[in-house]
DNA sequence: CTCGGCCGAGAGAGCGCTCCCATGATCCGA
DNA sequence: TCGGATCATGGGAGCGCTCTCTCGGCCGAG
């Protein structure tokens, strides 16, 4: 229950609305109106107040405002430690950037919540429950992640990045999310390989406890209805796992003539193994990745054909979706129909590898 | 002057201190005392209040508390867009993690401020000036970055990561910073090369508008007092620039027998060029980097000898330093002597390349 | 037994703001 | 010229909390 032990702030008493009002020769109420847009105040007074604000260097006290309006103009972005590749992963960089940019448009602040291991959830819950933020954005998590339930219990409006594993339908409230069309993208990737005349198309799958990986597997099966199970190998989204999977593949199915990797990192690992074993890409084996990670896709040889998603756009969408949820909550008091999730399209980017 | 346009928060009126007090059968003042540690309240009452808090699920209203205490338990971390490699750069990941962890210890929140280009400074200034945060952490910037002056004008206590370019001494208040011992680290690196019997030791320097690069150059000169200017080449901390610099070096000074690169990325570029030109590392040319970036150092062949800095520790130190600054401000009203900056030690990590 | 001192608890002010409501001023049509 | 509607303005309550100040009860000392 103890709280912030931070020492007192220094800023030598900033001017208050009262001071502005006095200087402008109006009441505090009028000054407040002007500061908040100036609707319903006659121009001359608006000017006077504006000038007073300028001269005094007045900046509204956020705490006081929050106290009465019950909104605080801040959104939490929750990053779970298990996914701490977040920062090294350009995926997150772009997503957070999109979020940041969009939040600026809404004049809202980004509060970064970094979950330090499972024991840290109570801290997050406390913070979320403390009403410090108007809403939360979290990222798609693993199957057994408690974060969704922590967020739900804190009763804070939230939007997920990436489709979360959720009970789905047994009375649990659905949390809206923004995700790329992983399944459709995977279909496009595999169709590309089919159109090249490949018949033994393998898939190096991502970890089964992430929906993105599952969806990509599903897309693969959509096109290859009766795919040989032996052609599907398990990876974990790292380059090494891609290399391992490729090695297995070549061992069990040396006749493989195409590979759809669950992401670019795994594709790069697979590519390395293919080179080592003397297979030419794309002549002997065609290769498609997923994500269009700049740092990978163009530095490998040959450049990787892959599926692109608008990551920054997804970040922006998360914010917009959250704002809509908050609007609904505010307006009707309760849910205005379940807020729809958004699936953003993907595009196949053809380079040399397939 | 318009502010957050966020819709109203949903949380159905949470219990107030008043409610807790009523339930515990004490006054609001006593309840407050208990919530804030319980000093000077007799045990039976403490228990009663604690129980009431528990039962009601009371969480203090942050805004109300901030309003009266003038402290808000939040620290801004400012990231400038020009440096947007921040997220892809593991350096920042670790630094931010250190900051995040240390802030948790102080029960403070991390507010992420992302500067979106130069025009965005006014927004940052407004936010900082708005008293939303108790202090700020910013990262070492380029020579002409306005951020330091923006922060100064906002009169928010701040600590920099990396030594900033500051006028230094002409009346400007010194901003404390945390930096690695770049100069000492560079000396160690060069001494290593000297100890290997190398006599024509080159330096691929980082951009001159960053103090870290300048300090490393200085360290190089500390050891090689009369270094041939031709042995010093300019890079910009990217792998490509390292490759370019190495190519130049080989052209002008084919007799070069050692290279100290300003960072690991440039070292990796140099390494690539050395291989291409048939120079063996370390036999023909010994190579040392700087940073000990995991993703580079062990994946290149041969593994890179480099200089390691405790990046997460630097993040933590930034927080601790800031807290000390805040303490001083709070206690004495004004500066209790200039707060000292901290230079953290570096260590030479010897691998195969030198 | 009385009185000063001390300590624990409550009363109440007030942090800076927004917003409801009352109050004048203004303006229209009759 | 006057009444009622309209609109800009000010007064004032109160958001939830902390903190000072006061008060009352208990103690030990005289």
XYZ file of C-alpha atoms (C1' of nucleotides) in Angstrom:
768
model
C 0.000 0.000 0.000
C 2.886 2.340 0.383
C 3.426 4.433 -2.652
C 5.943 6.550 -4.471
C 8.815 7.445 -2.256
C 10.063 10.054 -4.625
C 11.341 13.269 -3.150
C 9.419 16.430 -3.564
C 9.381 18.119 -6.903
C 11.403 21.230 -7.275
C 9.571 23.481 -9.706
C 9.108 26.696 -7.761
C 5.317 27.089 -7.586
C 4.039 27.485 -11.090
C 1.249 29.960 -11.839
C -2.277 28.705 -11.319
C -5.452 29.329 -13.250
C -6.351 31.752 -10.494
C -3.313 33.852 -11.341
C -4.144 33.795 -15.025
C -7.710 34.840 -14.299
C -6.566 37.661 -12.069
C -4.107 38.966 -14.614
C -6.690 38.791 -17.392
C -9.310 40.379 -15.171
C -11.772 37.527 -15.520
C -13.053 34.757 -13.331
C -11.362 31.433 -12.923
C -14.230 29.795 -14.763
C -13.739 31.914 -17.838
C -10.024 31.377 -17.780
C -10.658 27.658 -17.603
C -12.995 27.847 -20.580
C -10.392 29.607 -22.648
C -7.677 27.189 -21.689
C -9.957 24.361 -22.742
C -10.744 25.687 -26.176
C -12.484 28.947 -25.522
C -15.954 27.908 -26.647
C -18.626 30.318 -25.524
C -16.277 33.083 -24.548
C -16.229 36.367 -26.436
C -13.118 37.061 -28.505
C -11.794 40.030 -26.547
C -11.786 38.022 -23.345
C -10.293 35.039 -25.078
C -7.448 37.234 -26.208
C -6.898 38.676 -22.788
C -6.738 35.262 -21.198
C -4.475 33.919 -23.920
C -2.113 36.777 -23.331
C -2.110 36.209 -19.594
C -1.362 32.545 -20.167
C 1.503 33.504 -22.396
C 2.963 36.085 -20.064
C 2.744 33.927 -16.991
C 3.884 30.814 -18.780
C 0.883 29.035 -17.423
C 0.636 25.286 -17.824
C -2.402 23.467 -16.456
C -1.840 21.248 -13.484
C -2.460 17.806 -14.709
C -3.206 16.232 -11.368
C -5.888 18.751 -10.531
C -7.475 18.280 -13.887
C -7.391 14.522 -13.644
C -8.866 14.674 -10.181
C -12.029 16.239 -11.433
C -12.348 14.921 -14.960
C -11.384 11.369 -14.108
C -9.358 11.028 -17.179
C -5.668 11.327 -17.291
C -4.583 11.269 -20.865
C -2.228 8.373 -20.507
C -2.149 4.937 -22.009
C -0.081 2.051 -20.723
C 1.940 -0.033 -23.104
C 2.661 -3.305 -21.439
C 5.654 -5.293 -22.429
C 6.131 -8.711 -20.960
C 9.593 -9.806 -20.081
C 9.425 -13.227 -21.703
C 9.119 -11.353 -24.952
C 12.008 -9.163 -24.183
C 13.368 -9.521 -27.634
C 10.881 -6.698 -28.076
C 13.542 -4.119 -28.174
C 15.970 -5.914 -30.387
C 13.137 -6.925 -32.638
C 12.450 -4.260 -35.242
C 8.881 -5.455 -35.177
C 8.389 -3.854 -31.831
C 10.319 -0.789 -32.630
C 7.931 -0.037 -35.452
C 4.859 -0.970 -33.525
C 5.764 1.199 -30.577
C 6.602 4.002 -32.919
C 3.189 3.742 -34.538
C 1.606 3.774 -31.114
C 3.651 6.729 -30.015
C 2.794 8.740 -33.085
C -0.877 8.045 -32.874
C -0.982 8.838 -29.183
C 0.519 12.215 -29.910
C -2.411 12.871 -32.207
C -4.737 12.155 -29.302
C -2.586 14.225 -26.991
C -2.092 11.226 -24.776
C 0.978 9.962 -23.008
C 2.651 6.613 -23.291
C 3.469 4.952 -20.016
C 5.739 2.000 -20.470
C 5.042 -0.935 -18.204
C 7.710 -3.535 -18.288
C 6.687 -6.787 -16.706
C 9.633 -8.199 -14.827
C 8.743 -11.840 -14.680
C 5.592 -13.567 -13.473
C 5.882 -12.306 -9.912
C 5.588 -8.802 -11.210
C 1.998 -9.137 -12.286
C 0.675 -7.887 -8.993
C 2.561 -4.663 -9.436
C 1.072 -4.235 -12.867
C -2.374 -5.033 -11.545
C -1.972 -2.464 -8.819
C -0.834 0.155 -11.234
C -3.575 -0.539 -13.713
C -6.148 -0.655 -10.941
C -4.844 2.612 -9.521
C -6.438 4.485 -12.354
C -3.192 5.948 -13.579
C -4.038 5.248 -17.164
C -7.183 5.394 -19.235
C -6.425 2.229 -21.108
C -3.778 -0.298 -21.932
C -2.124 -1.814 -24.950
C -0.535 -5.209 -24.633
C 1.100 -7.525 -27.029
C 0.156 -10.940 -28.094
C 1.388 -13.372 -25.623
C 2.015 -16.956 -25.100
C -0.639 -19.412 -24.345
C -0.262 -19.446 -20.594
C 0.383 -15.774 -20.097
C -1.558 -14.284 -17.231
C -1.453 -10.785 -18.569
C -4.862 -10.886 -20.249
C -6.538 -11.946 -17.047
C -4.593 -9.405 -15.023
C -5.788 -6.708 -17.359
C -9.324 -7.946 -17.287
C -9.411 -8.006 -13.511
C -8.054 -4.482 -13.363
C -11.065 -3.514 -15.449
C -9.009 -1.307 -17.672
C -10.032 -1.024 -21.310
C -7.388 -2.697 -23.399
C -6.455 -3.630 -26.908
C -4.046 -6.360 -27.843
C -1.466 -6.409 -30.541
C -1.778 -9.793 -32.130
C -4.655 -12.122 -31.517
C -4.459 -13.339 -27.952
C -5.247 -16.835 -26.815
C -8.598 -16.359 -25.250
C -11.242 -18.751 -24.066
C -13.419 -17.201 -26.682
C -17.125 -17.421 -26.131
C -17.593 -18.945 -22.698
C -18.839 -15.714 -21.254
C -15.432 -14.102 -21.085
C -15.456 -10.607 -22.464
C -13.690 -10.512 -25.770
C -10.724 -8.225 -25.877
C -10.353 -6.430 -29.162
C -7.083 -6.861 -30.953
C -5.209 -5.794 -34.039
C -3.454 -8.434 -36.008
C -2.023 -8.945 -39.427
C -3.742 -11.376 -41.725
C -1.289 -14.099 -40.901
C -3.422 -16.808 -42.413
C -4.050 -14.950 -45.635
C -0.408 -13.958 -45.894
C 0.649 -17.546 -45.437
C -1.783 -18.601 -48.160
C -0.277 -16.077 -50.539
C 3.213 -17.257 -49.735
C 2.371 -20.890 -50.357
C 0.403 -20.077 -53.498
C 3.454 -18.302 -54.811
C 5.459 -21.473 -54.347
C 2.730 -23.527 -55.997
C 2.636 -21.130 -58.926
C 6.348 -21.720 -59.393
C 5.508 -25.333 -60.007
C 6.809 -26.617 -56.694
C 5.157 -29.750 -55.430
C 7.021 -30.666 -52.266
C 6.508 -27.521 -50.248
C 7.661 -27.650 -46.644
C 6.760 -25.378 -43.748
C 9.009 -24.390 -40.904
C 6.507 -23.461 -38.253
C 6.776 -20.991 -35.408
C 6.063 -21.908 -31.794
C 2.614 -23.375 -31.255
C 1.914 -21.227 -28.257
C 1.644 -18.107 -30.381
C -1.395 -17.475 -32.482
C 0.600 -15.874 -35.269
C 2.485 -19.124 -35.767
C -0.722 -21.152 -35.636
C -2.420 -18.906 -38.148
C 0.455 -19.205 -40.558
C 0.349 -22.956 -40.246
C -3.360 -22.808 -40.933
C -2.754 -20.725 -44.059
C -0.270 -23.295 -45.243
C -2.840 -26.030 -44.826
C -5.510 -23.953 -46.521
C -3.574 -24.227 -49.756
C -1.965 -27.597 -49.225
C -4.963 -29.517 -47.974
C -3.225 -32.846 -47.817
C 0.275 -31.767 -46.971
C 2.628 -34.496 -45.852
C 3.133 -34.046 -42.092
C 6.782 -34.829 -42.601
C 7.125 -31.607 -44.537
C 6.199 -29.579 -41.480
C 8.934 -28.875 -39.006
C 8.894 -27.059 -35.728
C 10.933 -23.932 -35.101
C 10.727 -21.150 -32.522
C 11.137 -18.033 -34.674
C 14.914 -17.891 -34.202
C 17.457 -18.263 -36.991
C 19.052 -21.239 -35.302
C 15.769 -23.090 -35.073
C 15.252 -22.427 -38.765
C 18.635 -23.925 -39.538
C 17.896 -26.970 -37.429
C 14.527 -27.502 -39.022
C 16.011 -27.180 -42.485
C 18.675 -29.750 -41.665
C 16.025 -32.195 -40.479
C 13.987 -31.531 -43.557
C 16.869 -32.258 -45.899
C 17.556 -35.423 -44.038
C 14.031 -36.812 -44.057
C 12.815 -35.315 -47.294
C 15.780 -34.627 -49.531
C 13.355 -34.111 -52.390
C 11.940 -30.921 -50.870
C 11.768 -28.197 -53.519
C 10.273 -25.283 -51.602
C 10.102 -23.971 -48.064
C 7.712 -21.532 -46.478
C 9.312 -20.357 -43.255
C 7.154 -18.948 -40.476
C 9.274 -15.820 -40.297
C 12.288 -14.221 -41.920
C 14.664 -15.130 -39.151
C 13.934 -18.823 -39.557
C 14.147 -18.384 -43.316
C 17.627 -16.936 -42.943
C 18.685 -19.943 -40.874
C 17.205 -22.286 -43.455
C 18.956 -20.399 -46.218
C 22.296 -20.828 -44.531
C 21.814 -24.576 -44.259
C 20.649 -24.830 -47.850
C 23.807 -23.070 -48.998
C 26.000 -25.266 -46.857
C 24.420 -28.372 -48.328
C 24.900 -27.102 -51.824
C 21.284 -26.476 -52.704
C 20.755 -23.494 -54.915
C 18.060 -21.005 -53.984
C 15.712 -20.622 -55.735
C 16.644 -23.090 -58.476
C 16.700 -26.216 -56.290
C 14.698 -24.978 -53.371
C 12.502 -21.892 -53.407
C 12.186 -20.040 -50.107
C 9.620 -17.617 -48.715
C 9.718 -15.940 -45.341
C 7.304 -13.797 -43.348
C 7.538 -10.304 -41.784
C 9.713 -8.469 -44.286
C 12.273 -7.637 -41.660
C 14.518 -5.117 -43.291
C 17.606 -6.190 -41.424
C 17.287 -9.733 -42.697
C 15.522 -9.678 -45.971
C 17.940 -7.640 -48.027
C 21.185 -8.630 -46.392
C 20.860 -12.319 -47.157
C 21.838 -13.761 -50.493
C 19.624 -14.166 -52.433
C 17.268 -11.485 -51.097
C 14.250 -13.037 -49.506
C 10.779 -13.222 -50.937
C 8.512 -12.652 -47.994
C 5.179 -11.419 -46.690
C 4.977 -7.856 -45.520
C 2.719 -6.438 -42.847
C 2.189 -2.798 -42.017
C 3.597 -2.881 -38.538
C 3.582 0.806 -37.760
C 0.051 0.958 -39.080
C -0.911 -1.818 -36.714
C 0.438 0.189 -33.833
C -1.598 3.191 -34.881
C -4.674 1.038 -35.261
C -4.266 -0.322 -31.775
C -4.452 3.200 -30.443
C -7.440 4.131 -32.543
C -9.259 1.003 -31.544
C -8.568 1.687 -27.898
C -9.858 5.210 -28.248
C -13.038 3.893 -29.737
C -13.430 1.469 -26.866
C -12.919 4.302 -24.396
C -15.466 6.411 -26.247
C -18.036 3.670 -26.062
C -17.442 3.146 -22.405
C -17.729 6.804 -21.691
C -20.822 7.442 -23.753
C -23.109 4.575 -22.903
C -21.789 3.557 -19.566
C -21.594 0.019 -20.826
C -20.600 -1.915 -23.915
C -21.900 -0.634 -27.181
C -21.716 -3.985 -28.807
C -18.471 -5.876 -28.723
C -15.770 -3.709 -30.233
C -14.548 -5.289 -33.414
C -10.996 -6.370 -33.815
C -9.039 -5.399 -36.878
C -7.125 -7.620 -39.238
C -4.727 -5.722 -41.454
C -3.825 -7.012 -44.870
C -0.486 -8.446 -45.847
C 1.311 -8.291 -49.157
C 3.636 -10.694 -50.809
C 6.960 -9.076 -51.626
C 8.681 -10.987 -54.371
C 12.465 -10.935 -54.378
C 14.988 -13.445 -55.634
C 14.475 -16.391 -53.301
C 11.159 -17.513 -54.733
C -3.228 24.771 -24.690
C -5.933 22.249 -25.360
C -5.288 19.076 -23.596
C -6.091 15.402 -23.513
C -9.176 14.658 -25.507
C -9.459 11.200 -24.146
C -12.910 9.949 -23.359
C -13.919 9.487 -19.778
C -12.539 6.626 -17.858
C -14.813 3.751 -17.161
C -13.870 2.335 -13.750
C -17.113 2.532 -11.795
C -16.285 4.856 -8.894
C -13.659 3.222 -6.811
C -13.784 3.425 -3.013
C -12.288 6.515 -1.454
C -10.315 6.994 1.716
C -13.494 8.313 3.236
C -15.153 4.956 2.646
C -12.231 3.107 4.170
C -12.294 5.395 7.190
C -16.007 4.910 7.645
C -15.750 1.158 7.425
C -12.855 1.071 9.862
C -14.627 3.459 12.178
C -11.839 6.020 12.170
C -11.285 9.440 10.681
C -10.019 10.035 7.193
C -6.781 11.359 8.643
C -6.057 8.157 10.483
C -6.907 6.067 7.477
C -4.499 8.179 5.461
C -1.780 7.656 8.032
C -2.204 3.922 7.862
C -2.213 3.849 4.110
C 1.016 5.822 4.142
C 2.878 3.544 6.464
C 0.902 3.690 9.667
C 3.414 5.608 11.767
C 1.934 7.021 14.938
C -1.217 4.955 14.869
C -1.910 2.312 17.450
C -1.824 -1.295 16.254
C -5.513 -2.130 16.731
C -6.540 0.792 14.557
C -3.899 -0.002 12.003
C -5.330 -3.478 11.719
C -8.862 -2.225 11.361
C -7.911 0.143 8.579
C -5.821 -2.467 6.820
C -8.766 -4.804 6.873
C -11.089 -2.155 5.506
C -8.623 -1.429 2.708
C -8.519 -5.090 1.912
C -12.248 -5.600 1.943
C -13.035 -2.572 -0.124
C -10.168 -3.123 -2.522
C -9.096 0.415 -1.918
C -6.403 1.898 -4.134
C -5.304 5.469 -3.482
C -6.231 8.001 -6.099
C -3.014 9.057 -7.619
C -4.208 12.384 -8.952
C -5.517 13.520 -5.616
C -2.328 12.530 -3.920
C -0.185 14.249 -6.514
C -2.282 17.355 -6.238
C -1.366 17.850 -2.628
C 2.073 16.307 -2.389
C 3.398 17.783 -5.587
C 5.139 14.662 -6.510
C 3.877 12.170 -8.954
C 6.148 9.206 -8.917
C 6.905 9.254 -12.590
C 10.080 9.740 -14.542
C 10.274 10.585 -18.219
C 12.626 8.719 -20.467
C 13.221 10.806 -23.517
C 14.199 9.192 -26.734
C 15.128 11.379 -29.643
C 13.999 10.350 -33.064
C 17.311 10.948 -34.841
C 18.600 8.135 -32.687
C 15.793 5.886 -33.529
C 18.063 2.955 -33.873
C 17.424 2.987 -30.145
C 15.062 0.127 -30.333
C 16.989 -2.012 -32.712
C 20.119 -1.255 -30.803
C 20.596 -3.717 -27.960
C 22.421 -0.962 -26.183
C 19.187 0.810 -25.550
C 17.262 -2.270 -24.754
C 19.613 -2.980 -21.904
C 19.783 0.582 -20.738
C 16.032 0.962 -20.657
C 15.742 -2.320 -18.894
C 18.155 -1.159 -16.225
C 16.158 2.027 -15.854
C 12.895 0.185 -15.676
C 14.159 -2.195 -13.018
C 15.612 0.526 -10.870
C 12.484 2.628 -11.139
C 10.456 -0.266 -9.835
C 12.654 -0.250 -6.761
C 11.739 3.395 -6.227
C 8.100 2.675 -6.961
C 8.176 5.128 -9.823
C 6.713 4.949 -13.271
C 8.422 5.219 -16.608
C 6.837 7.602 -19.058
C 8.247 7.202 -22.517
C 8.689 10.416 -24.457
C 9.500 9.878 -28.059
C 10.696 12.976 -29.816
C 9.260 13.015 -33.316
C 11.680 15.251 -35.104
C 12.893 18.735 -34.217
C 9.456 20.334 -34.440
C 8.334 18.117 -31.643
C 10.470 19.767 -29.013
C 7.754 22.168 -28.015
C 5.478 19.290 -27.193
C 8.165 17.760 -25.019
C 8.815 21.093 -23.369
C 5.144 21.509 -22.627
C 4.891 18.057 -21.180
C 7.988 18.427 -19.071
C 6.919 21.873 -17.934
C 3.455 20.564 -17.111
C 4.815 18.865 -14.044
C 3.748 15.441 -15.139
C 7.019 13.930 -14.122
C 9.411 14.440 -11.266
C 12.458 14.147 -13.426
C 13.773 13.119 -16.788
C 16.342 10.815 -18.251
C 17.702 11.558 -21.683
C 20.357 10.022 -23.803
C 23.516 11.437 -25.095
C 22.842 13.330 -28.209
C 24.476 14.923 -31.082
C 26.292 18.149 -30.918
C 23.492 20.363 -32.086
C 20.646 18.649 -30.317
C 18.285 21.048 -28.612
C 17.071 18.541 -26.096
C 19.441 19.583 -23.323
C 18.317 23.169 -23.552
C 14.680 22.178 -23.783
C 15.086 20.171 -20.618
C 16.924 22.963 -18.891
C 14.277 25.492 -19.749
C 11.561 23.194 -18.484
C 13.441 23.246 -15.160
C 12.998 19.559 -14.708
C 15.762 17.706 -12.910
C 17.454 15.464 -15.409
C 20.258 13.023 -15.858
C 21.850 12.158 -19.163
C 23.005 8.822 -20.402
C 26.344 9.489 -22.014
C 28.213 12.701 -21.589
C 26.331 15.454 -23.359
C 27.887 18.248 -25.322
C 27.523 21.126 -22.953
C 29.018 24.568 -22.904
C 30.681 23.542 -19.698
C 31.637 26.256 -17.289
C 30.204 29.443 -18.718
C 27.533 29.700 -16.088
C 25.350 26.987 -17.546
C 24.213 24.539 -14.930
C 25.976 21.253 -15.357
C 23.707 18.358 -15.998
C 24.859 15.194 -14.317
C 25.369 12.204 -16.529
C 26.312 8.572 -16.470
C 28.804 7.393 -19.010
C 31.132 4.519 -19.572
C 34.812 5.151 -19.340
C 35.134 5.427 -23.085
C 38.551 6.953 -22.922
C 39.917 4.416 -20.482
C 38.335 1.593 -22.454
C 39.909 2.831 -25.639
C 43.271 3.023 -23.914
C 42.961 -0.579 -22.808
C 42.014 -1.669 -26.289
C 44.956 0.067 -27.869
C 47.333 -1.127 -25.175
C 46.234 -4.649 -25.938
C 47.237 -4.150 -29.544
C 50.534 -2.633 -28.486
C 51.191 -5.563 -26.181
C 50.743 -7.880 -29.149
C 53.691 -6.118 -30.717
C 51.697 -4.195 -33.284
C 53.230 -0.962 -34.390
C 50.928 0.390 -37.085
C 47.688 0.588 -35.171
C 44.811 2.293 -36.958
C 41.615 3.718 -35.524
C 38.232 3.753 -37.200
C 36.531 6.597 -35.406
C 32.880 7.178 -34.681
C 31.065 10.371 -35.626
C 32.658 13.480 -34.185
C 29.407 14.877 -32.994
C 29.083 12.273 -30.296
C 31.161 12.488 -27.184
C 31.555 8.726 -26.936
C 33.347 8.718 -30.283
C 35.504 11.675 -29.284
C 36.459 10.065 -26.003
C 37.467 6.861 -27.719
C 39.608 8.825 -30.136
C 41.181 10.592 -27.175
C 41.933 7.250 -25.542
C 43.611 6.092 -28.719
C 45.802 9.182 -28.705
C 46.582 8.770 -25.022
C 48.459 5.605 -25.842
C 49.680 6.479 -29.321
C 50.899 9.983 -28.656
C 52.319 10.514 -32.084
C 49.913 8.465 -34.154
C 50.052 8.974 -37.875
C 46.886 10.918 -38.870
C 46.604 8.701 -41.916
C 45.902 5.770 -39.607
C 42.735 7.435 -38.350
C 39.653 7.046 -40.479
C 36.191 8.385 -40.045
C 33.148 6.132 -39.678
C 29.661 6.674 -38.364
C 29.156 3.642 -36.135
C 27.538 1.566 -38.888
C 28.963 -1.645 -40.307
C 29.100 -0.181 -43.812
C 31.109 2.805 -42.676
C 33.519 0.430 -40.975
C 33.943 -1.475 -44.218
C 34.536 1.711 -46.144
C 37.067 2.986 -43.646
C 38.889 -0.326 -43.701
C 39.072 -0.272 -47.474
C 40.574 3.223 -47.416
C 43.008 2.176 -44.765
C 44.234 -0.782 -46.777
C 44.671 1.414 -49.764
C 46.635 4.201 -48.086
C 48.398 2.199 -45.470
C 48.656 -1.412 -46.651
C 51.167 -2.017 -43.899
C 48.544 -1.604 -41.163
C 48.824 -4.444 -38.647
C 46.100 -3.597 -36.147
C 42.789 -1.779 -36.002
C 40.893 -0.376 -33.083
C 37.344 0.217 -34.246
C 35.132 2.723 -32.446
C 32.419 0.129 -32.005
C 31.641 -3.495 -32.772
C 29.470 -2.740 -35.751
C 32.268 -0.893 -37.513
C 34.640 -3.666 -36.474
C 32.383 -6.202 -38.169
C 32.439 -4.166 -41.369
C 36.192 -3.876 -41.191
C 36.474 -7.598 -40.570
C 34.478 -8.351 -43.690
C 36.746 -6.205 -45.831
C 39.877 -7.710 -44.272
C 38.620 -11.183 -45.162
C 37.757 -10.134 -48.680
C 41.247 -8.731 -49.180
C 42.792 -11.884 -47.855
C 44.177 -10.489 -44.629
C 44.082 -12.957 -41.819
C 42.745 -11.824 -38.485
C 44.465 -11.693 -36.092
C 47.679 -12.940 -37.721
C 48.050 -10.155 -40.278
C 45.794 -7.575 -38.724
C 44.596 -7.646 -35.131
C 41.187 -6.140 -34.495
C 39.480 -4.751 -31.413
C 35.988 -3.365 -31.190
C 33.975 -1.570 -28.542
C 30.628 -2.254 -26.833
C 30.613 -6.042 -26.630
C 27.388 -6.273 -28.541
C 26.312 -9.857 -28.165
C 24.671 -10.041 -31.542
C 27.866 -9.069 -33.317
C 30.751 -10.148 -31.234
C 30.219 -13.878 -31.170
C 28.649 -14.348 -34.562
C 31.575 -13.002 -36.526
C 34.557 -15.135 -37.362
C 36.903 -14.841 -35.571
C 35.012 -13.736 -32.439
C 35.781 -10.166 -31.630
C 38.025 -8.877 -28.897
C 36.235 -5.834 -27.579
C 35.584 -3.502 -24.676
C 32.609 -4.225 -22.509
C 30.540 -1.732 -20.570
C 27.881 -2.493 -18.009
C 24.958 -1.048 -19.874
C 22.136 -2.172 -17.651
C 24.129 -0.943 -14.700
C 24.443 2.429 -16.366
C 20.681 2.585 -16.696
C 20.267 1.816 -13.027
C 22.847 4.405 -12.125
C 21.026 7.038 -14.122
C 17.958 6.448 -12.007
C 19.873 6.496 -8.755
C 21.633 9.672 -9.721
C 18.364 11.321 -10.634
C 16.855 10.320 -7.315
C 19.774 11.899 -5.541
C 19.315 15.086 -7.513
C 15.639 15.117 -6.609
C 16.493 14.545 -2.973
C 18.872 17.460 -2.936
C 16.378 19.723 -4.579
C 13.688 18.746 -2.165
C 15.748 18.995 0.975
C 17.611 22.223 0.613
C 15.427 24.057 -1.799
C 18.425 24.673 -3.999
C 21.522 22.901 -5.244
C 23.481 21.039 -2.639
C 26.694 21.272 -4.553
C 26.782 20.165 -8.156
C 25.676 16.554 -8.341
C 28.561 14.459 -9.521
C 28.371 12.525 -12.726
C 29.357 8.906 -12.783
C 31.794 7.173 -15.053
C 31.463 3.416 -15.031
C 34.448 1.209 -15.703
C 34.950 -0.832 -18.835
C 36.663 -4.160 -19.255
C 38.599 -5.578 -22.117
C 37.140 -8.868 -23.290
C 39.779 -10.843 -25.126
C 38.547 -13.182 -27.846
C 40.231 -14.418 -30.985
C 40.515 -11.251 -33.079
C 43.283 -9.647 -31.029
C -5.007 14.136 44.409
C -3.768 17.552 41.056
C -1.332 19.296 37.205
C 1.836 19.496 33.231
C 3.269 17.006 29.373
C 2.844 13.853 25.759
C 0.878 11.195 22.376
C -2.787 9.504 19.430
C -6.933 10.843 16.909
C -10.108 13.982 14.526
C -11.551 18.346 12.372
C -10.868 21.068 8.658
C -8.457 23.625 5.314
C -6.875 23.569 0.890
C -4.018 21.545 -3.348
C -5.725 23.469 -8.726
C -8.995 22.467 -11.443
C -13.858 21.729 -13.836
C -18.539 22.331 -14.136
C -23.188 23.298 -12.491
C -25.977 26.893 -11.602
C -27.296 31.557 -10.741
C -26.870 36.179 -12.367
C -26.746 39.972 -15.373
C -26.473 41.793 -19.833
C -28.136 41.779 -24.426
C -31.318 41.448 -28.028
C -35.347 40.144 -30.309
C -40.309 40.648 -31.420
C -44.553 42.489 -29.971
C -40.972 50.506 -24.703
C -41.197 46.241 -22.332
C -41.020 41.048 -21.357
C -38.969 36.812 -22.137
C -35.488 34.166 -24.303
C -30.613 33.834 -25.045
C -26.022 33.961 -23.965
C -21.743 35.233 -21.752
C -19.820 35.481 -17.122
C -18.950 34.670 -12.193
C -19.710 32.179 -7.823
C -18.991 28.235 -5.555
C -19.023 23.430 -4.657
C -16.318 19.583 -4.647
C -12.990 15.894 -6.941
C -9.793 12.623 -3.072
C -6.210 13.332 -0.738
C -2.506 15.139 2.853
C -1.192 17.690 6.680
C -1.421 21.081 10.238
C -3.584 22.189 14.178
C -6.358 21.296 17.999
C -8.312 18.534 21.396
C -8.858 14.907 24.633
C -7.140 11.199 27.323
C -3.582 9.102 29.731
C 0.676 9.060 32.028
C 3.960 10.153 35.737
C 5.615 13.543 38.926
C 4.995 16.535 42.611
